[in-house]
Amino acid sequence: MILIKNGKVHLGNGKILENADILIKDDKICKVESDIDEKDVDIIDAKGKEVFPGFIDPITHWGCLGSTFTDMDYEEKTDPVTPQMNIIYAFDAENCTIQELYKAGITTVGVSPSDSNVIAGQIAAFKTYGDSPYEMLARETVALKGSVTSTVKKTYGDQNKAPKTRMGISSILKNALEEAKKYDPSKEDVAKDEGKAILKKVLNKELPLIVSANTKAEIDGVINLFKDYDIDLTICNAFMAGKSKDSIIASNISLILGEQVNMQDHNDEIDLDKIIDIHEAGVNVSLSTSCDMGAGGQEGLLWNAINVYKAGLDSEEVLKMITINPGKVLKIDDKVGTIEVGKDADVVIYTNNPIECFDSSITHSIIKGKIVYCKGECV
């Protein structure tokens, strides 16, 4: 057992407990209160430090570049519609673990197929420390990934195949949904089709759909295309989301703002004031390191959070964008995203609040009840 003592505990739901203790047994949080007295425990003295739920990066490609970082196993560019593809078979545990994301407070990642296909495949959630995909797996098939970005047009335009245009992307996407709507495997004359079965789950709201869209035209196009479908929809990357503020607020979707620091093509279009307006209107807004080019560095998630904080949003609200909000998008908020009794013991400890203080540094990272990093030492 591990006992974290006397920390300033940020629960991840907007509440803070001063001088609080957290008792961890096996891989779960079993107590969160003051003055816990427990025998035979490993004590972490968090006095003067700040304690957070492990951060969640909801859309990444970590672990899918192979041992040489050149395999690009998250890209299947042979067909624009591949919902049957499952990212778990592309995930390389060693490739993810050596990134040491836990040193940046990231304990869970949503690992996604690329933006190359209109419907690219299934997203899975992984912990950021472990020896095998199945040890690290937090939950398989948490969402389906789609894209309407220019990456799709380039991928298939270079092959002189459809879709080469935005209208081609929309046509293929709508056709795939309509074919899935008609799919009924209970009929004797209907062949089993794994791809249509996955899309059917999206149409039945059993599985979320996360669609990459960068520009205002792409974002508005996605919202318009799906207005007649009652599905659980999230738009990610969304660099020009501010220009579509009103339609996003009105459409009952979620939003994942992609990696900002290295996206030079879109930096001038990112309006964080309007992103804050969208959040304050009740839209579930998350932050991520994802972009068309892959993923930002391990510090990218916190840089994004710092940018939103500097734009004027309260740090506890920003914290939600890298903890409970992405947990909700990936449907893993029953396990992670807040410090609560019964949830996975994913906890990070900093010298100060890293969203507010540039000079804050991480001292401990705990994943599933195991100390995987203690300042200066990987366990």
Short mmCIF file of C-alpha atoms in Angstrom, two decimals:
data_model
loop_
_atom_site.label_atom_id
_atom_site.label_comp_id
_atom_site.label_asym_id
_atom_site.label_seq_id
_atom_site.Cartn_x
_atom_site.Cartn_y
_atom_site.Cartn_z
CA MET A 1 0.00 0.00 0.00
CA ILE A 2 1.01 3.61 -0.60
CA LEU A 3 -0.01 6.53 1.59
CA ILE A 4 0.37 10.05 0.19
CA LYS A 5 0.38 12.45 3.15
CA ASN A 6 -0.45 16.13 3.63
CA GLY A 7 -0.73 17.18 0.00
CA LYS A 8 -2.79 19.86 -1.66
CA VAL A 9 -5.05 17.48 -3.57
CA HIS A 10 -6.71 18.64 -6.78
CA LEU A 11 -9.53 16.14 -7.25
CA GLY A 12 -10.02 16.95 -10.95
CA ASN A 13 -13.68 17.92 -10.53
CA GLY A 14 -12.97 21.55 -9.59
CA LYS A 15 -12.49 20.85 -5.87
CA ILE A 16 -9.27 21.08 -3.86
CA LEU A 17 -8.51 19.42 -0.51
CA GLU A 18 -5.85 21.05 1.65
CA ASN A 19 -3.50 18.85 3.71
CA ALA A 20 -5.22 15.69 2.52
CA ASP A 21 -4.07 12.09 2.38
CA ILE A 22 -4.62 9.44 -0.29
CA LEU A 23 -4.42 5.73 0.53
CA ILE A 24 -3.69 3.43 -2.39
CA LYS A 25 -4.20 -0.31 -2.11
CA ASP A 26 -3.18 -2.55 -5.00
CA ASP A 27 -4.18 -0.58 -8.13
CA LYS A 28 -7.06 1.46 -6.66
CA ILE A 29 -7.60 4.57 -4.56
CA CYS A 30 -9.27 3.38 -1.36
CA LYS A 31 -9.32 6.51 0.86
CA VAL A 32 -9.14 10.28 0.30
CA GLU A 33 -9.34 12.20 3.57
CA SER A 34 -7.29 13.93 6.25
CA ASP A 35 -5.12 12.21 8.85
CA ILE A 36 -5.26 8.66 7.52
CA ASP A 37 -3.54 6.32 9.96
CA GLU A 38 -2.52 3.07 8.31
CA LYS A 39 0.15 0.51 9.18
CA ASP A 40 2.58 -1.20 6.81
CA VAL A 41 2.46 1.41 4.05
CA ASP A 42 5.01 3.19 1.90
CA ILE A 43 4.64 6.87 2.77
CA ILE A 44 5.10 9.71 0.29
CA ASP A 45 5.35 13.03 2.11
CA ALA A 46 3.52 15.54 -0.11
CA LYS A 47 3.65 18.43 2.35
CA GLY A 48 4.12 21.63 0.37
CA LYS A 49 3.41 19.80 -2.89
CA GLU A 50 0.38 19.55 -5.16
CA VAL A 51 -1.32 16.28 -6.09
CA PHE A 52 -3.34 15.65 -9.25
CA PRO A 53 -5.13 12.85 -11.06
CA GLY A 54 -2.92 11.47 -13.81
CA PHE A 55 -3.29 13.49 -17.00
CA ILE A 56 -5.08 12.00 -20.02
CA ASP A 57 -4.08 12.75 -23.61
CA PRO A 58 -7.13 11.59 -25.59
CA ILE A 59 -5.81 11.48 -29.18
CA THR A 60 -2.22 10.38 -29.79
CA HIS A 61 -0.15 7.98 -31.87
CA TRP A 62 2.24 7.04 -29.08
CA GLY A 63 3.42 3.45 -29.35
CA CYS A 64 2.55 3.05 -33.03
CA LEU A 65 5.80 3.96 -34.75
CA GLY A 66 7.45 0.60 -34.14
CA SER A 67 10.80 -0.02 -32.50
CA THR A 68 12.60 2.06 -35.15
CA PHE A 69 10.07 4.95 -35.05
CA THR A 70 9.61 4.67 -38.83
CA ASP A 71 6.97 1.95 -39.24
CA MET A 72 3.91 4.26 -39.09
CA ASP A 73 1.78 1.31 -38.02
CA TYR A 74 -1.17 3.59 -37.24
CA GLU A 75 -1.69 4.37 -40.95
CA GLU A 76 -3.55 2.00 -43.28
CA LYS A 77 -3.69 3.86 -46.58
CA THR A 78 -5.20 1.16 -48.78
CA ASP A 79 -8.88 2.04 -48.36
CA PRO A 80 -10.54 5.25 -47.13
CA VAL A 81 -13.06 3.31 -45.00
CA THR A 82 -11.49 0.87 -42.52
CA PRO A 83 -13.61 0.84 -39.33
CA GLN A 84 -12.58 -2.77 -38.69
CA MET A 85 -8.96 -1.74 -38.04
CA ASN A 86 -8.08 -1.98 -34.34
CA ILE A 87 -5.19 0.14 -33.06
CA ILE A 88 -4.31 -2.41 -30.41
CA TYR A 89 -2.58 -4.49 -33.10
CA ALA A 90 -0.37 -1.52 -34.01
CA PHE A 91 0.58 -0.67 -30.43
CA ASP A 92 4.17 -1.33 -29.36
CA ALA A 93 4.42 -1.24 -25.56
CA GLU A 94 8.17 -0.58 -25.53
CA ASN A 95 7.81 2.25 -28.05
CA CYS A 96 5.27 3.94 -25.77
CA THR A 97 6.99 3.29 -22.44
CA ILE A 98 10.36 4.67 -23.55
CA GLN A 99 8.69 8.01 -24.27
CA GLU A 100 8.41 8.37 -20.48
CA LEU A 101 5.15 10.29 -20.78
CA TYR A 102 4.60 9.71 -17.07
CA LYS A 103 7.46 12.17 -16.44
CA ALA A 104 5.13 14.81 -17.92
CA GLY A 105 2.22 13.69 -15.75
CA ILE A 106 0.50 11.73 -18.54
CA THR A 107 -0.69 8.37 -17.24
CA THR A 108 -3.33 7.45 -19.84
CA VAL A 109 -3.45 8.03 -23.60
CA GLY A 110 -6.05 7.47 -26.26
CA VAL A 111 -4.11 5.83 -29.09
CA SER A 112 -5.67 6.44 -32.48
CA PRO A 113 -5.28 5.54 -36.15
CA SER A 114 -4.10 8.42 -38.31
CA ASP A 115 -6.01 11.12 -40.17
CA SER A 116 -5.31 9.47 -43.54
CA ASN A 117 -8.66 7.68 -43.89
CA VAL A 118 -12.23 8.95 -43.84
CA ILE A 119 -12.96 6.24 -41.28
CA ALA A 120 -9.62 5.03 -39.99
CA GLY A 121 -10.36 2.50 -37.26
CA GLN A 122 -10.81 1.96 -33.56
CA ILE A 123 -9.18 3.97 -30.77
CA ALA A 124 -8.01 2.27 -27.56
CA ALA A 125 -6.96 3.71 -24.19
CA PHE A 126 -3.61 2.68 -22.71
CA LYS A 127 -1.64 3.41 -19.58
CA THR A 128 1.77 4.91 -20.30
CA TYR A 129 3.83 2.34 -18.41
CA GLY A 130 4.08 -1.41 -18.85
CA ASP A 131 5.69 -4.32 -20.67
CA SER A 132 2.91 -5.41 -23.02
CA PRO A 133 -0.12 -3.92 -24.76
CA TYR A 134 -2.49 -6.02 -22.69
CA GLU A 135 -0.86 -5.01 -19.42
CA MET A 136 -1.10 -1.35 -20.44
CA LEU A 137 -4.59 -1.55 -21.94
CA ALA A 138 -7.06 0.60 -20.01
CA ARG A 139 -9.96 -0.16 -22.35
CA GLU A 140 -10.19 -1.52 -25.88
CA THR A 141 -12.28 0.17 -28.60
CA VAL A 142 -13.26 3.35 -26.76
CA ALA A 143 -14.18 5.23 -29.96
CA LEU A 144 -14.05 5.14 -33.75
CA LYS A 145 -11.72 7.57 -35.55
CA GLY A 146 -12.64 9.53 -38.67
CA SER A 147 -11.14 12.44 -40.58
CA VAL A 148 -12.26 15.07 -43.07
CA THR A 149 -8.92 16.90 -43.19
CA SER A 150 -6.63 17.65 -46.12
CA THR A 151 -4.56 14.63 -45.10
CA VAL A 152 -7.28 12.38 -46.53
CA LYS A 153 -7.30 14.31 -49.81
CA LYS A 154 -3.52 14.10 -50.10
CA THR A 155 -3.42 10.39 -49.22
CA TYR A 156 -5.85 9.34 -51.93
CA GLY A 157 -5.22 12.19 -54.35
CA ASP A 158 -1.60 11.04 -54.57
CA GLN A 159 -2.95 7.61 -55.54
CA ASN A 160 -5.38 9.20 -58.03
CA LYS A 161 -8.24 7.64 -56.07
CA ALA A 162 -11.32 9.01 -54.35
CA PRO A 163 -11.66 10.98 -52.20
CA LYS A 164 -9.62 13.79 -53.70
CA THR A 165 -11.96 16.55 -52.52
CA ARG A 166 -13.93 17.57 -49.44
CA MET A 167 -17.17 16.71 -51.22
CA GLY A 168 -15.73 13.27 -51.98
CA ILE A 169 -14.89 12.78 -48.30
CA SER A 170 -18.42 13.74 -47.24
CA SER A 171 -19.99 11.46 -49.83
CA ILE A 172 -17.92 8.45 -48.77
CA LEU A 173 -18.58 9.11 -45.08
CA LYS A 174 -22.33 9.46 -45.52
CA ASN A 175 -22.51 6.39 -47.76
CA ALA A 176 -20.65 4.29 -45.16
CA LEU A 177 -23.11 5.39 -42.47
CA GLU A 178 -26.15 4.67 -44.64
CA GLU A 179 -24.83 1.21 -45.57
CA ALA A 180 -24.24 0.47 -41.89
CA LYS A 181 -27.75 1.65 -41.06
CA LYS A 182 -29.16 -1.05 -43.37
CA TYR A 183 -26.84 -3.75 -42.04
CA ASP A 184 -28.73 -6.52 -40.22
CA PRO A 185 -26.57 -9.59 -39.51
CA SER A 186 -29.57 -11.45 -38.07
CA LYS A 187 -30.87 -12.01 -41.60
CA GLU A 188 -29.73 -15.26 -43.14
CA ASP A 189 -28.74 -13.73 -46.46
CA VAL A 190 -26.56 -10.99 -44.91
CA ALA A 191 -22.84 -11.74 -44.73
CA LYS A 192 -20.99 -10.81 -41.57
CA ASP A 193 -19.18 -7.48 -41.98
CA GLU A 194 -17.03 -6.33 -39.05
CA GLY A 195 -16.69 -2.79 -40.41
CA LYS A 196 -20.44 -2.28 -40.76
CA ALA A 197 -20.98 -3.82 -37.32
CA ILE A 198 -18.64 -1.23 -35.79
CA LEU A 199 -20.38 1.62 -37.63
CA LYS A 200 -23.72 0.25 -36.45
CA LYS A 201 -22.49 0.68 -32.87
CA VAL A 202 -21.75 4.33 -33.67
CA LEU A 203 -25.26 4.81 -35.06
CA ASN A 204 -26.74 3.15 -31.95
CA LYS A 205 -24.68 5.45 -29.65
CA GLU A 206 -22.83 2.44 -28.28
CA LEU A 207 -19.51 3.81 -29.54
CA PRO A 208 -18.38 7.45 -29.86
CA LEU A 209 -17.11 8.84 -33.16
CA ILE A 210 -14.12 11.20 -33.06
CA VAL A 211 -13.57 13.10 -36.32
CA SER A 212 -10.53 15.22 -37.16
CA ALA A 213 -11.45 18.59 -38.68
CA ASN A 214 -9.13 21.59 -38.78
CA THR A 215 -10.67 24.46 -40.72
CA LYS A 216 -13.98 26.23 -40.25
CA ALA A 217 -15.26 24.65 -43.47
CA GLU A 218 -14.30 21.18 -42.25
CA ILE A 219 -15.80 21.71 -38.79
CA ASP A 220 -19.04 23.16 -40.16
CA GLY A 221 -19.20 20.36 -42.72
CA VAL A 222 -18.95 17.67 -40.04
CA ILE A 223 -21.64 19.33 -37.92
CA ASN A 224 -23.94 19.64 -40.94
CA LEU A 225 -23.34 16.07 -42.13
CA PHE A 226 -24.15 14.57 -38.73
CA LYS A 227 -27.12 16.78 -37.86
CA ASP A 228 -29.51 14.02 -38.95
CA TYR A 229 -27.72 11.30 -36.95
CA ASP A 230 -28.19 10.86 -33.21
CA ILE A 231 -24.62 9.86 -32.36
CA ASP A 232 -21.97 10.63 -29.74
CA LEU A 233 -19.73 12.95 -31.79
CA THR A 234 -16.45 14.65 -30.93
CA ILE A 235 -14.47 16.90 -33.27
CA CYS A 236 -10.71 16.84 -32.70
CA ASN A 237 -7.75 18.98 -33.80
CA ALA A 238 -10.30 21.78 -34.36
CA PHE A 239 -7.75 24.57 -34.70
CA MET A 240 -10.35 26.97 -36.12
CA ALA A 241 -13.07 25.97 -33.66
CA GLY A 242 -13.39 29.58 -32.53
CA LYS A 243 -14.75 30.54 -35.95
CA SER A 244 -17.46 27.88 -35.53
CA LYS A 245 -18.23 28.75 -31.91
CA ASP A 246 -21.99 29.18 -32.28
CA SER A 247 -22.57 26.02 -34.29
CA ILE A 248 -20.40 23.95 -31.92
CA ILE A 249 -22.33 25.20 -28.89
CA ALA A 250 -25.66 24.51 -30.60
CA SER A 251 -24.76 21.04 -31.86
CA ASN A 252 -24.29 19.09 -28.61
CA ILE A 253 -20.87 17.73 -29.58
CA SER A 254 -17.58 17.47 -27.69
CA LEU A 255 -14.32 19.12 -28.72
CA ILE A 256 -10.66 18.12 -28.52
CA LEU A 257 -8.27 20.98 -29.26
CA GLY A 258 -5.15 19.58 -30.91
CA GLU A 259 -1.50 20.31 -30.27
CA GLN A 260 -0.96 24.05 -30.60
CA VAL A 261 2.73 24.80 -30.20
CA ASN A 262 4.04 23.14 -33.38
CA MET A 263 1.05 23.71 -35.67
CA GLN A 264 2.45 26.76 -37.44
CA ASP A 265 -0.08 26.53 -40.29
CA HIS A 266 -2.94 27.05 -37.86
CA ASN A 267 -1.46 29.09 -34.98
CA ASP A 268 -2.87 32.36 -36.31
CA GLU A 269 -6.32 30.77 -36.43
CA ILE A 270 -6.42 29.50 -32.82
CA ASP A 271 -8.71 31.78 -30.79
CA LEU A 272 -8.41 30.63 -27.19
CA ASP A 273 -10.85 33.27 -25.95
CA LYS A 274 -13.56 31.62 -28.04
CA ILE A 275 -12.43 28.15 -26.92
CA ILE A 276 -13.00 29.36 -23.35
CA ASP A 277 -16.45 30.66 -24.39
CA ILE A 278 -17.24 27.22 -25.82
CA HIS A 279 -16.14 25.54 -22.58
CA GLU A 280 -18.13 27.95 -20.42
CA ALA A 281 -21.22 27.29 -22.56
CA GLY A 282 -21.12 23.69 -21.34
CA VAL A 283 -19.32 21.95 -24.21
CA ASN A 284 -16.96 19.19 -23.10
CA VAL A 285 -13.57 20.56 -24.21
CA SER A 286 -10.38 18.51 -23.92
CA LEU A 287 -6.77 19.22 -24.83
CA SER A 288 -4.45 16.90 -26.74
CA THR A 289 -1.06 16.69 -28.44
CA SER A 290 -2.54 15.23 -31.62
CA CYS A 291 -2.22 16.81 -35.04
CA ASP A 292 -2.01 15.67 -38.65
CA MET A 293 1.76 15.34 -38.35
CA GLY A 294 1.67 12.83 -35.48
CA ALA A 295 2.06 13.92 -31.89
CA GLY A 296 3.85 16.70 -30.07
CA GLY A 297 6.51 16.10 -27.45
CA GLN A 298 5.73 14.76 -24.00
CA GLU A 299 5.42 18.31 -22.62
CA GLY A 300 2.95 19.36 -25.33
CA LEU A 301 -0.16 18.58 -23.30
CA LEU A 302 0.89 20.82 -20.41
CA TRP A 303 1.98 23.56 -22.83
CA ASN A 304 -1.54 23.50 -24.27
CA ALA A 305 -2.99 23.70 -20.76
CA ILE A 306 -0.71 26.61 -19.85
CA ASN A 307 -1.79 28.46 -23.00
CA VAL A 308 -5.47 28.13 -22.09
CA TYR A 309 -4.74 29.23 -18.51
CA LYS A 310 -2.82 32.27 -19.79
CA ALA A 311 -5.83 33.09 -21.98
CA GLY A 312 -7.89 33.55 -18.81
CA LEU A 313 -9.50 30.25 -17.79
CA ASP A 314 -9.29 29.22 -14.12
CA SER A 315 -6.62 26.55 -13.59
CA GLU A 316 -9.08 24.06 -12.07
CA GLU A 317 -11.22 24.32 -15.20
CA VAL A 318 -8.11 23.85 -17.35
CA LEU A 319 -7.23 20.78 -15.27
CA LYS A 320 -10.57 19.24 -16.25
CA MET A 321 -9.49 19.56 -19.90
CA ILE A 322 -6.59 17.16 -19.32
CA THR A 323 -8.26 14.82 -16.81
CA ILE A 324 -11.99 14.21 -16.47
CA ASN A 325 -13.08 15.78 -19.79
CA PRO A 326 -10.96 13.48 -21.99
CA GLY A 327 -11.96 10.64 -19.67
CA LYS A 328 -15.59 11.34 -20.57
CA VAL A 329 -14.83 11.53 -24.31
CA LEU A 330 -13.12 8.12 -24.19
CA LYS A 331 -15.79 6.66 -21.87
CA ILE A 332 -13.18 5.75 -19.26
CA ASP A 333 -14.23 8.31 -16.65
CA ASP A 334 -15.47 5.46 -14.46
CA LYS A 335 -11.79 4.47 -14.06
CA VAL A 336 -9.70 7.63 -14.43
CA GLY A 337 -9.87 11.42 -14.59
CA THR A 338 -10.47 12.28 -10.93
CA ILE A 339 -9.07 11.31 -7.56
CA GLU A 340 -11.93 9.27 -6.13
CA VAL A 341 -12.31 6.14 -4.06
CA GLY A 342 -12.57 3.11 -6.34
CA LYS A 343 -10.84 4.66 -9.33
CA ASP A 344 -7.49 3.58 -10.75
CA ALA A 345 -4.60 4.80 -8.63
CA ASP A 346 -3.15 7.10 -11.30
CA VAL A 347 -1.72 10.04 -9.36
CA VAL A 348 0.98 12.63 -10.09
CA ILE A 349 2.70 14.94 -7.61
CA TYR A 350 4.28 18.29 -8.49
CA THR A 351 6.27 20.88 -6.58
CA ASN A 352 3.70 23.51 -7.64
CA ASN A 353 0.68 23.65 -9.90
CA PRO A 354 2.21 22.99 -13.36
CA ILE A 355 -0.66 24.78 -15.10
CA GLU A 356 0.09 27.99 -13.18
CA CYS A 357 3.84 27.76 -12.50
CA PHE A 358 6.32 27.40 -15.32
CA ASP A 359 9.05 26.24 -12.91
CA SER A 360 6.96 23.43 -11.41
CA SER A 361 8.48 19.96 -11.63
CA ILE A 362 7.07 16.49 -11.17
CA THR A 363 8.29 14.50 -8.16
CA HIS A 364 6.22 11.30 -8.42
CA SER A 365 4.13 9.50 -11.00
CA ILE A 366 1.95 6.58 -9.92
CA ILE A 367 0.15 4.34 -12.41
CA LYS A 368 -2.25 1.63 -11.24
CA GLY A 369 -0.83 1.87 -7.74
CA LYS A 370 2.82 1.52 -8.79
CA ILE A 371 5.37 4.30 -8.40
CA VAL A 372 6.80 4.42 -11.93
CA TYR A 373 8.74 7.65 -11.44
CA CYS A 374 10.28 9.28 -8.39
CA LYS A 375 12.18 12.48 -9.16
CA GLY A 376 15.46 11.60 -10.78
CA GLU A 377 14.65 7.90 -10.98
CA CYS A 378 12.47 5.71 -13.20
CA VAL A 379 11.35 2.61 -11.34
#
